[in-house]
């Protein structure tokens, strides 16, 4: 392993190994979550609401062959995996789920995970799918920094910043409680707690009201393919496809341009609920975050990244629009590229 890759591997480790948890939600909370999913849909694909280009997607993932992927479109890589938000920017979007989001147990878990004194919930989302062909690549969640957050920045930029190691002093301590409900075949969770060049681990079945406490922004992880191999294809799927509940048929339907292309029975569905909190070591760190006295700006970030590219001898034109300059994004991807090297199919244990 080269010195650069060794440095990147050391950067991309969670503050502590993930902790496996059980019984995270009550039956009543789970029922209310399902009711929101059914009544407030349909829901877009993860790819459609997260990325504007294939370059942005590649900047968050591990491969497997970035040069090949960059010749594709978002429709080519979209999976039948759908997402929505229950809460954003510390505000719950559905009052019936307030007790799920403002969760005292979860806040205590987050503080204990980091050894911090204060915590506040920031976001709660879900991923919903039936059997589908999931990609074999791992990824990082959006890495949060003071001043650079999911509210004002694209995921690809935050993850490039996280991989670079240039902004560690501004990293916001984050903890997630991620919970699954799924009893079908496959659909497990694989992660790399010792860095992308370490051995993977896997959260195995049964996955019913079972989850992990983790720092997913600094740890490669992957939701494994769902269902049997012969039931994963979804002909007609596009990044703009939607998933919604069909009460008349008591099933879930994927539509593309209002045409149903796939249906799932309720027992086929895999639900993930992702709860997120910021943690602060002490009052000084809390105050710094709240008064924005030590925030990064996009100008500072792009100046620092550009300077690091020049220092490494990477030749790329100065971007006029660095948020969307494809050549600049590709240069960043190549410079801070690292991926898990263990074959994805090798099972790990927790």
CSV table of C-alpha atoms in Angstrom, one decimal:
chain,number,residue,atom,x,y,z
A,1,UNK,CA,0.0,0.0,0.0
A,2,UNK,CA,1.4,3.4,-1.0
A,3,UNK,CA,1.9,6.2,1.6
A,4,UNK,CA,-1.0,8.1,0.1
A,5,UNK,CA,-3.4,5.2,0.3
A,6,UNK,CA,-2.2,4.3,3.8
A,7,UNK,CA,-3.1,7.9,4.8
A,8,UNK,CA,-6.5,7.8,3.2
A,9,UNK,CA,-7.2,4.4,4.8
A,10,UNK,CA,-6.4,5.9,8.3
A,11,UNK,CA,-8.7,8.8,7.6
A,12,UNK,CA,-11.6,6.7,6.6
A,13,UNK,CA,-12.4,5.0,9.9
A,14,UNK,CA,-15.2,5.7,12.3
A,15,UNK,CA,-14.4,7.1,15.7
A,16,UNK,CA,-15.4,3.7,17.2
A,17,UNK,CA,-16.5,0.4,15.8
A,18,UNK,CA,-20.3,0.2,15.1
A,19,UNK,CA,-22.4,-1.1,17.9
A,20,UNK,CA,-25.2,-3.6,17.1
A,21,UNK,CA,-28.5,-2.7,18.7
A,22,UNK,CA,-31.9,-4.5,18.9
A,23,UNK,CA,-35.5,-3.4,19.7
A,24,UNK,CA,-34.9,0.2,18.6
A,25,UNK,CA,-38.6,1.2,17.9
A,26,UNK,CA,-41.8,0.1,19.5
A,27,UNK,CA,-44.5,-1.7,17.4
A,28,UNK,CA,-46.6,1.5,17.5
A,29,UNK,CA,-43.7,3.7,16.2
A,30,UNK,CA,-43.1,1.2,13.4
A,31,UNK,CA,-46.8,1.2,12.4
A,32,UNK,CA,-46.8,5.0,12.3
A,33,UNK,CA,-43.6,5.0,10.2
A,34,UNK,CA,-45.3,2.6,7.7
A,35,UNK,CA,-48.4,4.8,7.6
A,36,UNK,CA,-46.4,7.8,6.6
A,37,UNK,CA,-44.6,5.8,3.9
A,38,UNK,CA,-48.0,4.6,2.5
A,39,UNK,CA,-49.9,7.9,2.8
A,40,UNK,CA,-47.3,10.5,1.8
A,41,UNK,CA,-45.7,8.9,-1.2
A,42,UNK,CA,-44.8,8.2,-4.0
A,43,UNK,CA,-41.1,8.4,-3.3
A,44,UNK,CA,-38.1,9.1,-5.7
A,45,UNK,CA,-35.1,7.0,-6.2
A,46,UNK,CA,-32.0,7.7,-4.1
A,47,UNK,CA,-30.0,8.5,-7.2
A,48,UNK,CA,-32.5,11.1,-8.5
A,49,UNK,CA,-32.6,13.2,-5.4
A,50,UNK,CA,-28.9,12.9,-4.5
A,51,UNK,CA,-26.9,13.5,-7.7
A,52,UNK,CA,-27.1,15.8,-10.8
A,53,UNK,CA,-24.4,13.9,-12.8
A,54,UNK,CA,-22.5,10.6,-13.0
A,55,UNK,CA,-19.4,12.4,-11.8
A,56,UNK,CA,-21.1,13.4,-8.6
A,57,UNK,CA,-22.2,9.9,-7.9
A,58,UNK,CA,-18.7,8.4,-8.5
A,59,UNK,CA,-17.2,11.0,-6.1
A,60,UNK,CA,-19.2,9.3,-3.2
A,61,UNK,CA,-18.6,5.7,-4.2
A,62,UNK,CA,-15.8,3.2,-4.3
A,63,UNK,CA,-15.9,2.1,-8.0
A,64,UNK,CA,-15.7,-0.6,-9.1
A,65,UNK,CA,-14.4,1.0,-12.3
A,66,UNK,CA,-14.8,4.7,-12.2
A,67,UNK,CA,-13.5,5.3,-15.8
A,68,UNK,CA,-16.1,3.0,-17.1
A,69,UNK,CA,-18.9,4.4,-14.9
A,70,UNK,CA,-18.2,7.9,-16.1
A,71,UNK,CA,-19.3,6.9,-19.6
A,72,UNK,CA,-22.8,6.0,-18.3
A,73,UNK,CA,-25.8,8.1,-17.3
A,74,UNK,CA,-27.7,8.3,-14.0
A,75,UNK,CA,-30.4,6.1,-15.7
A,76,UNK,CA,-27.8,3.4,-16.3
A,77,UNK,CA,-26.8,3.2,-12.6
A,78,UNK,CA,-30.2,4.0,-10.9
A,79,UNK,CA,-31.4,1.2,-8.6
A,80,UNK,CA,-34.9,0.4,-7.5
A,81,UNK,CA,-34.1,1.9,-4.1
A,82,UNK,CA,-36.2,4.8,-2.9
A,83,UNK,CA,-35.8,7.5,-0.3
A,84,UNK,CA,-37.7,10.1,1.7
A,85,UNK,CA,-37.1,12.3,4.8
A,86,UNK,CA,-39.0,12.3,8.1
A,87,UNK,CA,-37.0,15.2,9.5
A,88,UNK,CA,-34.4,17.7,8.2
A,89,UNK,CA,-32.4,20.6,9.7
A,90,UNK,CA,-33.6,19.4,13.2
A,91,UNK,CA,-37.2,19.8,12.3
A,92,UNK,CA,-39.6,16.9,12.1
A,93,UNK,CA,-41.7,16.9,8.9
A,94,UNK,CA,-44.5,14.7,10.1
A,95,UNK,CA,-45.8,15.5,13.7
A,96,UNK,CA,-47.0,11.9,14.2
A,97,UNK,CA,-43.3,10.9,14.2
A,98,UNK,CA,-42.0,13.5,16.7
A,99,UNK,CA,-41.3,10.9,19.4
A,100,UNK,CA,-39.2,8.9,16.9
A,101,UNK,CA,-37.0,11.8,15.9
A,102,UNK,CA,-36.7,13.6,19.3
A,103,UNK,CA,-35.6,10.3,20.8
A,104,UNK,CA,-33.9,10.5,24.3
A,105,UNK,CA,-32.5,6.9,24.0
A,106,UNK,CA,-30.9,7.7,20.7
A,107,UNK,CA,-29.4,11.0,21.9
A,108,UNK,CA,-27.9,9.2,24.9
A,109,UNK,CA,-26.4,6.5,22.5
A,110,UNK,CA,-24.9,9.3,20.3
A,111,UNK,CA,-23.3,11.1,23.3
A,112,UNK,CA,-21.9,7.8,24.6
A,113,UNK,CA,-20.5,6.8,21.2
A,114,UNK,CA,-18.4,10.0,21.0
A,115,UNK,CA,-17.9,10.6,24.8
A,116,UNK,CA,-19.6,14.0,24.2
A,117,UNK,CA,-21.7,16.2,26.6
A,118,UNK,CA,-24.3,17.5,24.1
A,119,UNK,CA,-26.2,16.2,21.1
A,120,UNK,CA,-29.0,17.3,18.9
A,121,UNK,CA,-30.9,15.3,16.2
A,122,UNK,CA,-30.5,16.7,12.8
A,123,UNK,CA,-32.0,14.4,10.2
A,124,UNK,CA,-34.1,11.3,9.8
A,125,UNK,CA,-34.6,9.5,6.5
A,126,UNK,CA,-35.7,6.2,5.1
A,127,UNK,CA,-34.6,3.9,2.3
A,128,UNK,CA,-37.3,1.6,0.9
A,129,UNK,CA,-37.0,-1.2,-1.6
A,130,UNK,CA,-38.1,-4.7,-2.7
A,131,UNK,CA,-35.9,-7.2,-4.4
A,132,UNK,CA,-33.6,-5.4,-6.8
A,133,UNK,CA,-30.2,-5.4,-8.3
A,134,UNK,CA,-28.1,-3.3,-6.0
A,135,UNK,CA,-24.6,-2.1,-7.1
A,136,UNK,CA,-21.6,-3.9,-5.7
A,137,UNK,CA,-19.9,-0.7,-4.7
A,138,UNK,CA,-19.5,0.7,-1.2
A,139,UNK,CA,-19.9,4.4,-0.3
A,140,UNK,CA,-19.7,7.1,2.3
A,141,UNK,CA,-22.6,9.1,3.7
A,142,UNK,CA,-22.3,12.9,3.4
A,143,UNK,CA,-19.5,14.1,5.6
A,144,UNK,CA,-20.6,17.2,7.6
A,145,UNK,CA,-18.3,20.2,8.4
A,146,UNK,CA,-18.9,23.5,10.2
A,147,UNK,CA,-20.2,25.7,7.4
A,148,UNK,CA,-20.4,22.9,4.8
A,149,UNK,CA,-23.5,20.7,5.3
A,150,UNK,CA,-26.1,18.8,3.4
A,151,UNK,CA,-28.4,21.9,3.6
A,152,UNK,CA,-26.0,24.0,1.5
A,153,UNK,CA,-23.6,21.6,-0.3
A,154,UNK,CA,-23.8,18.5,-2.6
A,155,UNK,CA,-23.0,15.1,-1.2
A,156,UNK,CA,-20.1,14.6,-3.6
A,157,UNK,CA,-18.3,17.7,-2.3
A,158,UNK,CA,-18.6,16.8,1.3
A,159,UNK,CA,-17.3,13.3,0.6
A,160,UNK,CA,-14.3,14.6,-1.3
A,161,UNK,CA,-13.5,16.9,1.6
A,162,UNK,CA,-13.8,13.9,4.0
A,163,UNK,CA,-11.5,11.8,1.9
A,164,UNK,CA,-8.9,14.5,1.4
A,165,UNK,CA,-8.1,14.9,5.2
A,166,UNK,CA,-7.7,18.6,4.6
A,167,UNK,CA,-10.6,19.7,6.7
A,168,UNK,CA,-10.4,17.5,9.8
A,169,UNK,CA,-10.3,20.5,12.2
A,170,UNK,CA,-13.8,21.5,11.0
A,171,UNK,CA,-15.4,18.0,11.0
A,172,UNK,CA,-18.7,17.8,12.9
A,173,UNK,CA,-19.0,14.8,15.2
A,174,UNK,CA,-21.9,12.8,13.8
A,175,UNK,CA,-23.6,9.6,15.0
A,176,UNK,CA,-26.3,7.5,13.3
A,177,UNK,CA,-28.8,5.0,14.6
A,178,UNK,CA,-29.7,2.9,11.5
A,179,UNK,CA,-32.5,0.3,11.8
A,180,UNK,CA,-33.7,-2.4,9.4
A,181,UNK,CA,-37.0,-4.3,9.0
A,182,UNK,CA,-36.5,-7.1,6.5
A,183,UNK,CA,-36.8,-10.9,6.8
A,184,UNK,CA,-36.4,-11.9,3.1
A,185,UNK,CA,-33.4,-13.3,1.3
A,186,UNK,CA,-30.1,-11.4,1.3
A,187,UNK,CA,-30.3,-7.6,1.9
A,188,UNK,CA,-27.7,-7.5,4.6
A,189,UNK,CA,-25.3,-4.6,5.6
A,190,UNK,CA,-21.6,-4.8,4.9
A,191,UNK,CA,-19.1,-2.3,6.3
A,192,UNK,CA,-15.4,-1.6,6.7
A,193,UNK,CA,-14.7,-0.4,10.3
A,194,UNK,CA,-10.9,-0.7,9.9
A,195,UNK,CA,-10.7,1.4,6.8
A,196,UNK,CA,-11.4,0.5,3.2
A,197,UNK,CA,-8.3,-1.8,3.1
A,198,UNK,CA,-9.3,-3.6,6.3
A,199,UNK,CA,-11.5,-6.6,6.6
A,200,UNK,CA,-15.2,-6.1,6.0
A,201,UNK,CA,-17.9,-7.0,8.5
A,202,UNK,CA,-21.5,-7.9,7.9
A,203,UNK,CA,-24.7,-7.4,9.9
A,204,UNK,CA,-26.6,-10.6,9.4
A,205,UNK,CA,-30.2,-11.7,9.5
A,206,UNK,CA,-32.6,-11.6,11.1
A,207,UNK,CA,-33.0,-7.8,10.4
A,208,UNK,CA,-36.2,-7.0,12.2
A,209,UNK,CA,-36.0,-3.8,14.4
A,210,UNK,CA,-32.2,-4.4,14.5
A,211,UNK,CA,-29.6,-1.9,13.7
A,212,UNK,CA,-26.2,-0.2,14.4
A,213,UNK,CA,-24.9,2.9,16.1
A,214,UNK,CA,-22.2,4.2,13.8
A,215,UNK,CA,-20.3,7.1,12.1
A,216,UNK,CA,-21.2,6.3,8.5
A,217,UNK,CA,-19.6,9.4,7.0
A,218,UNK,CA,-16.1,8.2,7.7
A,219,UNK,CA,-16.7,4.4,7.1
A,220,UNK,CA,-17.2,2.7,3.7
A,221,UNK,CA,-20.4,0.6,3.8
A,222,UNK,CA,-22.9,-1.0,1.5
A,223,UNK,CA,-26.5,-2.3,1.5
A,224,UNK,CA,-26.1,-5.7,-0.1
A,225,UNK,CA,-28.4,-6.9,-3.0
A,226,UNK,CA,-32.0,-7.6,-1.9
A,227,UNK,CA,-33.9,-10.8,-2.7
A,228,UNK,CA,-33.1,-13.8,-4.8
A,229,UNK,CA,-30.9,-13.4,-7.9
A,230,UNK,CA,-33.8,-14.3,-10.2
A,231,UNK,CA,-36.1,-11.6,-8.9
A,232,UNK,CA,-33.9,-8.5,-8.9
A,233,UNK,CA,-34.3,-7.1,-12.4
A,234,UNK,CA,-36.6,-4.1,-12.9
A,235,UNK,CA,-37.1,-3.5,-16.6
A,236,UNK,CA,-38.1,0.0,-17.5
A,237,UNK,CA,-36.5,1.5,-14.4
A,238,UNK,CA,-35.2,5.1,-14.7
A,239,UNK,CA,-33.6,7.5,-12.2
A,240,UNK,CA,-37.0,9.4,-12.3
A,241,UNK,CA,-39.0,6.3,-11.4
A,242,UNK,CA,-41.2,6.5,-8.3
A,243,UNK,CA,-42.3,4.0,-5.6
A,244,UNK,CA,-45.8,4.2,-4.0
A,245,UNK,CA,-48.4,2.3,-2.0
A,246,UNK,CA,-51.4,1.0,-4.0
A,247,UNK,CA,-54.1,0.7,-1.4
A,248,UNK,CA,-56.5,-0.9,-3.9
A,249,UNK,CA,-54.2,-3.9,-4.4
A,250,UNK,CA,-52.5,-3.9,-1.0
A,251,UNK,CA,-49.0,-3.7,-2.6
A,252,UNK,CA,-46.2,-1.4,-3.6
A,253,UNK,CA,-45.7,-0.3,-7.2
A,254,UNK,CA,-42.8,1.3,-9.1
A,255,UNK,CA,-43.9,3.6,-11.9
A,256,UNK,CA,-42.0,5.3,-14.7
A,257,UNK,CA,-43.8,8.2,-16.3
A,258,UNK,CA,-47.1,7.0,-14.6
A,259,UNK,CA,-46.7,3.4,-16.0
A,260,UNK,CA,-46.4,0.6,-13.5
A,261,UNK,CA,-43.2,-1.4,-14.2
A,262,UNK,CA,-43.0,-3.6,-11.0
A,263,UNK,CA,-45.1,-4.6,-8.0
A,264,UNK,CA,-44.0,-5.9,-4.6
A,265,UNK,CA,-46.0,-7.7,-1.9
A,266,UNK,CA,-45.6,-6.0,1.6
A,267,UNK,CA,-43.5,-8.9,2.9
A,268,UNK,CA,-41.0,-8.4,0.1
A,269,UNK,CA,-40.1,-4.8,1.2
A,270,UNK,CA,-36.9,-3.9,3.0
A,271,UNK,CA,-37.1,-0.8,5.1
A,272,UNK,CA,-34.2,1.2,6.5
A,273,UNK,CA,-34.6,4.1,8.9
A,274,UNK,CA,-31.6,6.4,9.4
A,275,UNK,CA,-31.6,8.7,12.4
A,276,UNK,CA,-28.8,11.3,12.6
A,277,UNK,CA,-27.4,13.5,15.4
A,278,UNK,CA,-24.6,16.0,15.9
A,279,UNK,CA,-22.5,15.6,19.0
A,280,UNK,CA,-20.4,18.2,20.8
A,281,UNK,CA,-17.6,17.4,23.2
A,282,UNK,CA,-18.2,20.4,25.4
A,283,UNK,CA,-19.9,23.9,25.6
A,284,UNK,CA,-17.0,25.5,23.7
A,285,UNK,CA,-17.5,23.2,20.7
A,286,UNK,CA,-21.3,23.6,20.9
A,287,UNK,CA,-20.9,27.4,20.9
A,288,UNK,CA,-18.5,27.4,17.9
A,289,UNK,CA,-21.0,25.4,15.9
A,290,UNK,CA,-24.0,27.5,16.9
A,291,UNK,CA,-22.4,31.0,16.4
A,292,UNK,CA,-20.7,30.0,13.1
A,293,UNK,CA,-17.5,31.7,14.3
A,294,UNK,CA,-15.3,29.1,12.7
A,295,UNK,CA,-17.2,28.0,9.6
A,296,UNK,CA,-15.7,27.0,6.3
A,297,UNK,CA,-17.0,28.6,3.1
A,298,UNK,CA,-17.2,27.2,-0.4
A,299,UNK,CA,-14.5,29.6,-1.5
A,300,UNK,CA,-12.2,28.4,1.2
A,301,UNK,CA,-12.9,24.8,0.4
A,302,UNK,CA,-12.2,25.1,-3.3
A,303,UNK,CA,-9.1,27.2,-2.8
A,304,UNK,CA,-7.7,24.6,-0.4
A,305,UNK,CA,-8.6,21.7,-2.7
A,306,UNK,CA,-7.1,23.4,-5.8
A,307,UNK,CA,-3.9,24.2,-3.9
A,308,UNK,CA,-3.6,20.6,-2.8
A,309,UNK,CA,-4.1,19.4,-6.4
A,310,UNK,CA,-1.3,21.8,-7.5
A,311,UNK,CA,1.0,20.6,-4.7
A,312,UNK,CA,0.5,17.0,-5.9
A,313,UNK,CA,1.3,18.0,-9.5
A,314,UNK,CA,-2.3,17.4,-10.7
A,315,UNK,CA,-2.9,19.4,-13.9
A,316,UNK,CA,-6.5,20.7,-14.2
A,317,UNK,CA,-7.8,24.0,-15.4
A,318,UNK,CA,-9.0,26.5,-12.7
A,319,UNK,CA,-12.8,25.9,-12.7
A,320,UNK,CA,-15.1,28.8,-13.2
A,321,UNK,CA,-18.0,26.8,-11.6
A,322,UNK,CA,-16.3,24.2,-9.4
A,323,UNK,CA,-19.6,22.8,-8.1
A,324,UNK,CA,-20.4,21.5,-11.6
A,325,UNK,CA,-17.1,21.5,-13.6
A,326,UNK,CA,-16.9,17.8,-14.6
A,327,UNK,CA,-13.1,17.9,-15.4
A,328,UNK,CA,-12.4,19.4,-11.9
A,329,UNK,CA,-14.7,16.8,-10.2
A,330,UNK,CA,-12.9,14.0,-12.1
A,331,UNK,CA,-9.5,15.3,-11.0
A,332,UNK,CA,-10.7,15.3,-7.3
A,333,UNK,CA,-12.1,11.8,-7.7
A,334,UNK,CA,-8.8,10.5,-9.1
A,335,UNK,CA,-6.6,12.3,-6.5
A,336,UNK,CA,-8.5,11.0,-3.4
A,337,UNK,CA,-9.5,7.6,-4.8
A,338,UNK,CA,-9.5,4.7,-2.4
A,339,UNK,CA,-11.9,1.7,-2.3
A,340,UNK,CA,-12.4,-1.5,-0.3
A,341,UNK,CA,-10.2,-4.2,-1.9
A,342,UNK,CA,-11.9,-7.3,-0.4
A,343,UNK,CA,-14.3,-9.0,-2.7
A,344,UNK,CA,-17.8,-7.8,-1.8
A,345,UNK,CA,-19.2,-11.3,-1.7
A,346,UNK,CA,-16.9,-12.5,1.2
A,347,UNK,CA,-19.1,-12.6,4.3
A,348,UNK,CA,-18.0,-10.8,7.4
A,349,UNK,CA,-19.2,-11.1,11.0
A,350,UNK,CA,-20.2,-8.5,13.6
